[in-house]
Amino acid sequence: MSVKQWDMLSFEYGTVALISCGGLLSRICFTSSPDKALSEVCVHCPDAGRGSQPLFDEVFSQLKEYFRGDRKTFDVRLDDAGLSEFARKVHNALRNVPYGSVISYRDLARLAGSAGAARAVGRVMSTNPFPLIVPCHRVVNADGRLGQYSGGAGKATKARLIALEQGLGP
């Protein structure tokens, strides 16, 4: 049986808790505070223990670079075994949306090969276990409104991440 571990780090955009199992990143909990991140860890992986490992060091390093505006893509092995085939297709399509760009749920559904499945894409985004790395903050409503965001402090964090990527500030 693989050891499940977690660790967390706070950034100006929120607190990130990482959960790993078997050397792969199995979940990112991106919340507004350390207490909320710990609660998310307890919900998603109650049997994980806090620990340090090279995977966490690497992901935290990449996140620091991203939040500084120095990293455009992530190089992290994700454990997506729990995702449906549809969710994997949506995640893969979204990872190809360029840094600094936004895409509508409808257009992301088309890119994932499921035109007409915008609502289903919205459900996949709302349960994304890898926020930031699978950049669900780049997905907006068809009319350009931000829509919801489950990471950090919600919509305000989504707006800040889009602004960061578009070079409009930290």
PDB file of C-alpha atoms in Angstrom:
ATOM      1  CA  MET A   1       0.000   0.000   0.000  1.00  0.00           C
ATOM      2  CA  SER A   2       1.313   3.452  -0.913  1.00  0.00           C
ATOM      3  CA  VAL A   3       1.988   6.046   1.731  1.00  0.00           C
ATOM      4  CA  LYS A   4      -0.319   9.048   1.576  1.00  0.00           C
ATOM      5  CA  GLN A   5       1.200  12.350   2.624  1.00  0.00           C
ATOM      6  CA  TRP A   6       0.321  16.021   2.560  1.00  0.00           C
ATOM      7  CA  ASP A   7       2.003  19.349   3.140  1.00  0.00           C
ATOM      8  CA  MET A   8       0.930  22.958   2.760  1.00  0.00           C
ATOM      9  CA  LEU A   9       2.325  26.381   1.986  1.00  0.00           C
ATOM     10  CA  SER A  10       0.696  29.803   1.977  1.00  0.00           C
ATOM     11  CA  PHE A  11       1.074  32.287  -0.853  1.00  0.00           C
ATOM     12  CA  GLU A  12      -0.355  35.771  -1.335  1.00  0.00           C
ATOM     13  CA  TYR A  13      -3.071  34.168  -3.493  1.00  0.00           C
ATOM     14  CA  GLY A  14      -4.124  31.625  -0.852  1.00  0.00           C
ATOM     15  CA  THR A  15      -2.981  28.447   0.839  1.00  0.00           C
ATOM     16  CA  VAL A  16      -2.072  25.361  -1.147  1.00  0.00           C
ATOM     17  CA  ALA A  17      -2.128  21.900   0.428  1.00  0.00           C
ATOM     18  CA  LEU A  18      -0.710  19.071  -1.659  1.00  0.00           C
ATOM     19  CA  ILE A  19      -1.675  15.419  -1.232  1.00  0.00           C
ATOM     20  CA  SER A  20       0.372  12.612  -2.740  1.00  0.00           C
ATOM     21  CA  CYS A  21       0.077   8.893  -2.983  1.00  0.00           C
ATOM     22  CA  GLY A  22       2.656   6.613  -4.535  1.00  0.00           C
ATOM     23  CA  GLY A  23       4.898   9.427  -5.748  1.00  0.00           C
ATOM     24  CA  LEU A  24       2.132  11.158  -7.739  1.00  0.00           C
ATOM     25  CA  LEU A  25       0.238  14.301  -6.898  1.00  0.00           C
ATOM     26  CA  SER A  26      -3.293  13.145  -6.105  1.00  0.00           C
ATOM     27  CA  ARG A  27      -4.911  16.454  -5.085  1.00  0.00           C
ATOM     28  CA  ILE A  28      -4.299  20.146  -4.624  1.00  0.00           C
ATOM     29  CA  CYS A  29      -6.423  21.916  -2.036  1.00  0.00           C
ATOM     30  CA  PHE A  30      -6.302  25.635  -2.914  1.00  0.00           C
ATOM     31  CA  THR A  31      -8.102  27.637  -0.237  1.00  0.00           C
ATOM     32  CA  SER A  32      -8.124  31.036   1.425  1.00  0.00           C
ATOM     33  CA  SER A  33      -6.431  29.942   4.687  1.00  0.00           C
ATOM     34  CA  PRO A  34      -4.335  27.204   6.309  1.00  0.00           C
ATOM     35  CA  ASP A  35      -7.327  26.117   8.438  1.00  0.00           C
ATOM     36  CA  LYS A  36      -9.505  25.662   5.353  1.00  0.00           C
ATOM     37  CA  ALA A  37      -6.704  23.805   3.560  1.00  0.00           C
ATOM     38  CA  LEU A  38      -6.320  21.422   6.498  1.00  0.00           C
ATOM     39  CA  SER A  39     -10.093  20.830   6.510  1.00  0.00           C
ATOM     40  CA  GLU A  40      -9.951  19.997   2.781  1.00  0.00           C
ATOM     41  CA  VAL A  41      -7.088  17.554   3.367  1.00  0.00           C
ATOM     42  CA  CYS A  42      -9.111  15.847   6.109  1.00  0.00           C
ATOM     43  CA  VAL A  43     -12.131  15.546   3.795  1.00  0.00           C
ATOM     44  CA  HIS A  44     -10.241  14.245   0.761  1.00  0.00           C
ATOM     45  CA  CYS A  45      -7.595  12.087   2.412  1.00  0.00           C
ATOM     46  CA  PRO A  46      -8.181  11.624   6.148  1.00  0.00           C
ATOM     47  CA  ASP A  47      -5.578   8.869   6.411  1.00  0.00           C
ATOM     48  CA  ALA A  48      -2.717  10.984   5.035  1.00  0.00           C
ATOM     49  CA  GLY A  49       0.029  12.177   7.338  1.00  0.00           C
ATOM     50  CA  ARG A  50       1.891  15.424   7.054  1.00  0.00           C
ATOM     51  CA  GLY A  51       5.313  14.973   5.550  1.00  0.00           C
ATOM     52  CA  SER A  52       7.975  16.371   3.327  1.00  0.00           C
ATOM     53  CA  GLN A  53       9.086  14.824   0.072  1.00  0.00           C
ATOM     54  CA  PRO A  54      10.840  15.874  -3.118  1.00  0.00           C
ATOM     55  CA  LEU A  55       7.521  15.958  -5.018  1.00  0.00           C
ATOM     56  CA  PHE A  56       6.160  18.608  -2.652  1.00  0.00           C
ATOM     57  CA  ASP A  57       9.363  20.631  -2.854  1.00  0.00           C
ATOM     58  CA  GLU A  58       9.176  20.572  -6.655  1.00  0.00           C
ATOM     59  CA  VAL A  59       5.488  21.505  -6.853  1.00  0.00           C
ATOM     60  CA  PHE A  60       5.861  24.308  -4.297  1.00  0.00           C
ATOM     61  CA  SER A  61       8.877  25.606  -6.226  1.00  0.00           C
ATOM     62  CA  GLN A  62       6.892  25.598  -9.492  1.00  0.00           C
ATOM     63  CA  LEU A  63       3.964  27.346  -7.775  1.00  0.00           C
ATOM     64  CA  LYS A  64       6.289  30.061  -6.414  1.00  0.00           C
ATOM     65  CA  GLU A  65       7.577  30.618  -9.957  1.00  0.00           C
ATOM     66  CA  TYR A  66       4.015  30.729 -11.294  1.00  0.00           C
ATOM     67  CA  PHE A  67       2.852  33.270  -8.700  1.00  0.00           C
ATOM     68  CA  ARG A  68       5.881  35.449  -9.541  1.00  0.00           C
ATOM     69  CA  GLY A  69       4.844  35.320 -13.208  1.00  0.00           C
ATOM     70  CA  ASP A  70       7.956  33.332 -14.165  1.00  0.00           C
ATOM     71  CA  ARG A  71       6.311  29.968 -14.966  1.00  0.00           C
ATOM     72  CA  LYS A  72       3.774  29.452 -17.732  1.00  0.00           C
ATOM     73  CA  THR A  73       3.283  25.667 -17.544  1.00  0.00           C
ATOM     74  CA  PHE A  74       3.722  22.994 -14.902  1.00  0.00           C
ATOM     75  CA  ASP A  75       5.715  19.781 -15.074  1.00  0.00           C
ATOM     76  CA  VAL A  76       4.050  17.588 -12.465  1.00  0.00           C
ATOM     77  CA  ARG A  77       2.921  13.952 -12.620  1.00  0.00           C
ATOM     78  CA  LEU A  78      -0.743  13.838 -11.629  1.00  0.00           C
ATOM     79  CA  ASP A  79      -2.694  10.860 -10.347  1.00  0.00           C
ATOM     80  CA  ASP A  80      -5.805  11.226 -12.482  1.00  0.00           C
ATOM     81  CA  ALA A  81      -6.924   7.595 -12.096  1.00  0.00           C
ATOM     82  CA  GLY A  82     -10.064   8.730 -10.245  1.00  0.00           C
ATOM     83  CA  LEU A  83     -11.228  10.941 -13.104  1.00  0.00           C
ATOM     84  CA  SER A  84     -13.744   9.839 -15.683  1.00  0.00           C
ATOM     85  CA  GLU A  85     -12.626   9.581 -19.298  1.00  0.00           C
ATOM     86  CA  PHE A  86     -14.625  12.737 -20.046  1.00  0.00           C
ATOM     87  CA  ALA A  87     -12.938  14.643 -17.198  1.00  0.00           C
ATOM     88  CA  ARG A  88      -9.494  13.527 -18.447  1.00  0.00           C
ATOM     89  CA  LYS A  89     -10.310  14.834 -21.926  1.00  0.00           C
ATOM     90  CA  VAL A  90     -11.481  18.166 -20.474  1.00  0.00           C
ATOM     91  CA  HIS A  91      -8.356  18.451 -18.295  1.00  0.00           C
ATOM     92  CA  ASN A  92      -6.070  17.656 -21.231  1.00  0.00           C
ATOM     93  CA  ALA A  93      -7.820  20.205 -23.437  1.00  0.00           C
ATOM     94  CA  LEU A  94      -7.616  22.844 -20.716  1.00  0.00           C
ATOM     95  CA  ARG A  95      -3.899  22.260 -20.147  1.00  0.00           C
ATOM     96  CA  ASN A  96      -3.450  23.304 -23.795  1.00  0.00           C
ATOM     97  CA  VAL A  97      -5.152  26.680 -23.278  1.00  0.00           C
ATOM     98  CA  PRO A  98      -2.247  29.147 -23.326  1.00  0.00           C
ATOM     99  CA  TYR A  99      -1.114  31.049 -20.270  1.00  0.00           C
ATOM    100  CA  GLY A 100      -2.811  34.462 -20.193  1.00  0.00           C
ATOM    101  CA  SER A 101      -5.806  33.272 -22.226  1.00  0.00           C
ATOM    102  CA  VAL A 102      -9.350  32.514 -21.190  1.00  0.00           C
ATOM    103  CA  ILE A 103     -11.811  30.126 -22.791  1.00  0.00           C
ATOM    104  CA  SER A 104     -15.553  29.626 -22.417  1.00  0.00           C
ATOM    105  CA  TYR A 105     -17.040  26.441 -21.040  1.00  0.00           C
ATOM    106  CA  ARG A 106     -18.681  25.928 -24.447  1.00  0.00           C
ATOM    107  CA  ASP A 107     -15.394  26.286 -26.346  1.00  0.00           C
ATOM    108  CA  LEU A 108     -13.605  24.018 -23.880  1.00  0.00           C
ATOM    109  CA  ALA A 109     -16.301  21.388 -24.448  1.00  0.00           C
ATOM    110  CA  ARG A 110     -15.614  21.621 -28.182  1.00  0.00           C
ATOM    111  CA  LEU A 111     -11.850  21.300 -27.645  1.00  0.00           C
ATOM    112  CA  ALA A 112     -12.460  18.219 -25.502  1.00  0.00           C
ATOM    113  CA  GLY A 113     -14.469  16.645 -28.330  1.00  0.00           C
ATOM    114  CA  SER A 114     -17.886  17.090 -26.729  1.00  0.00           C
ATOM    115  CA  ALA A 115     -19.572  20.081 -28.351  1.00  0.00           C
ATOM    116  CA  GLY A 116     -22.754  20.884 -26.476  1.00  0.00           C
ATOM    117  CA  ALA A 117     -21.443  19.649 -23.125  1.00  0.00           C
ATOM    118  CA  ALA A 118     -20.705  23.065 -21.582  1.00  0.00           C
ATOM    119  CA  ARG A 119     -22.618  22.287 -18.384  1.00  0.00           C
ATOM    120  CA  ALA A 120     -20.775  18.999 -17.975  1.00  0.00           C
ATOM    121  CA  VAL A 121     -17.488  20.874 -18.443  1.00  0.00           C
ATOM    122  CA  GLY A 122     -18.623  23.267 -15.696  1.00  0.00           C
ATOM    123  CA  ARG A 123     -19.167  20.321 -13.352  1.00  0.00           C
ATOM    124  CA  VAL A 124     -15.705  18.966 -14.180  1.00  0.00           C
ATOM    125  CA  MET A 125     -14.174  22.379 -13.476  1.00  0.00           C
ATOM    126  CA  SER A 126     -16.027  22.729 -10.153  1.00  0.00           C
ATOM    127  CA  THR A 127     -14.524  19.442  -8.938  1.00  0.00           C
ATOM    128  CA  ASN A 128     -11.040  19.873 -10.445  1.00  0.00           C
ATOM    129  CA  PRO A 129      -8.638  18.113  -8.044  1.00  0.00           C
ATOM    130  CA  PHE A 130      -5.650  19.974  -9.533  1.00  0.00           C
ATOM    131  CA  PRO A 131      -6.439  23.718  -9.541  1.00  0.00           C
ATOM    132  CA  LEU A 132      -3.647  25.953 -10.838  1.00  0.00           C
ATOM    133  CA  ILE A 133      -1.892  23.044 -12.596  1.00  0.00           C
ATOM    134  CA  VAL A 134      -5.069  22.233 -14.536  1.00  0.00           C
ATOM    135  CA  PRO A 135      -5.940  25.941 -14.860  1.00  0.00           C
ATOM    136  CA  CYS A 136      -9.706  25.997 -14.318  1.00  0.00           C
ATOM    137  CA  HIS A 137      -9.423  29.707 -13.485  1.00  0.00           C
ATOM    138  CA  ARG A 138      -9.002  30.286 -17.251  1.00  0.00           C
ATOM    139  CA  VAL A 139     -12.551  29.080 -17.965  1.00  0.00           C
ATOM    140  CA  VAL A 140     -15.212  31.796 -18.135  1.00  0.00           C
ATOM    141  CA  ASN A 141     -18.849  32.128 -19.159  1.00  0.00           C
ATOM    142  CA  ALA A 142     -19.694  32.529 -22.843  1.00  0.00           C
ATOM    143  CA  ASP A 143     -20.470  36.224 -22.260  1.00  0.00           C
ATOM    144  CA  GLY A 144     -17.029  36.804 -20.723  1.00  0.00           C
ATOM    145  CA  ARG A 145     -18.186  36.967 -17.092  1.00  0.00           C
ATOM    146  CA  LEU A 146     -15.870  35.146 -14.715  1.00  0.00           C
ATOM    147  CA  GLY A 147     -18.298  32.576 -13.404  1.00  0.00           C
ATOM    148  CA  GLN A 148     -17.543  30.639 -10.241  1.00  0.00           C
ATOM    149  CA  TYR A 149     -14.208  29.501  -8.844  1.00  0.00           C
ATOM    150  CA  SER A 150     -13.667  27.069  -5.993  1.00  0.00           C
ATOM    151  CA  GLY A 151     -10.025  27.939  -5.309  1.00  0.00           C
ATOM    152  CA  GLY A 152      -8.520  30.525  -3.003  1.00  0.00           C
ATOM    153  CA  ALA A 153     -11.117  33.140  -2.077  1.00  0.00           C
ATOM    154  CA  GLY A 154     -13.382  32.310  -5.012  1.00  0.00           C
ATOM    155  CA  LYS A 155     -14.158  34.741  -7.816  1.00  0.00           C
ATOM    156  CA  ALA A 156     -11.756  37.394  -6.481  1.00  0.00           C
ATOM    157  CA  THR A 157      -8.874  34.893  -6.684  1.00  0.00           C
ATOM    158  CA  LYS A 158      -9.945  33.861 -10.198  1.00  0.00           C
ATOM    159  CA  ALA A 159      -9.810  37.512 -11.287  1.00  0.00           C
ATOM    160  CA  ARG A 160      -6.369  37.953  -9.684  1.00  0.00           C
ATOM    161  CA  LEU A 161      -4.970  34.831 -11.394  1.00  0.00           C
ATOM    162  CA  ILE A 162      -6.239  35.945 -14.790  1.00  0.00           C
ATOM    163  CA  ALA A 163      -4.770  39.411 -14.184  1.00  0.00           C
ATOM    164  CA  LEU A 164      -1.442  37.852 -13.132  1.00  0.00           C
ATOM    165  CA  GLU A 165      -1.307  35.786 -16.318  1.00  0.00           C
ATOM    166  CA  GLN A 166      -2.233  38.763 -18.489  1.00  0.00           C
ATOM    167  CA  GLY A 167       0.551  40.848 -16.934  1.00  0.00           C
ATOM    168  CA  LEU A 168      -1.856  43.168 -15.156  1.00  0.00           C
ATOM    169  CA  GLY A 169      -0.411  42.741 -11.685  1.00  0.00           C
ATOM    170  CA  PRO A 170       0.194  40.318  -8.848  1.00  0.00           C
TER     171      PRO A 170
END
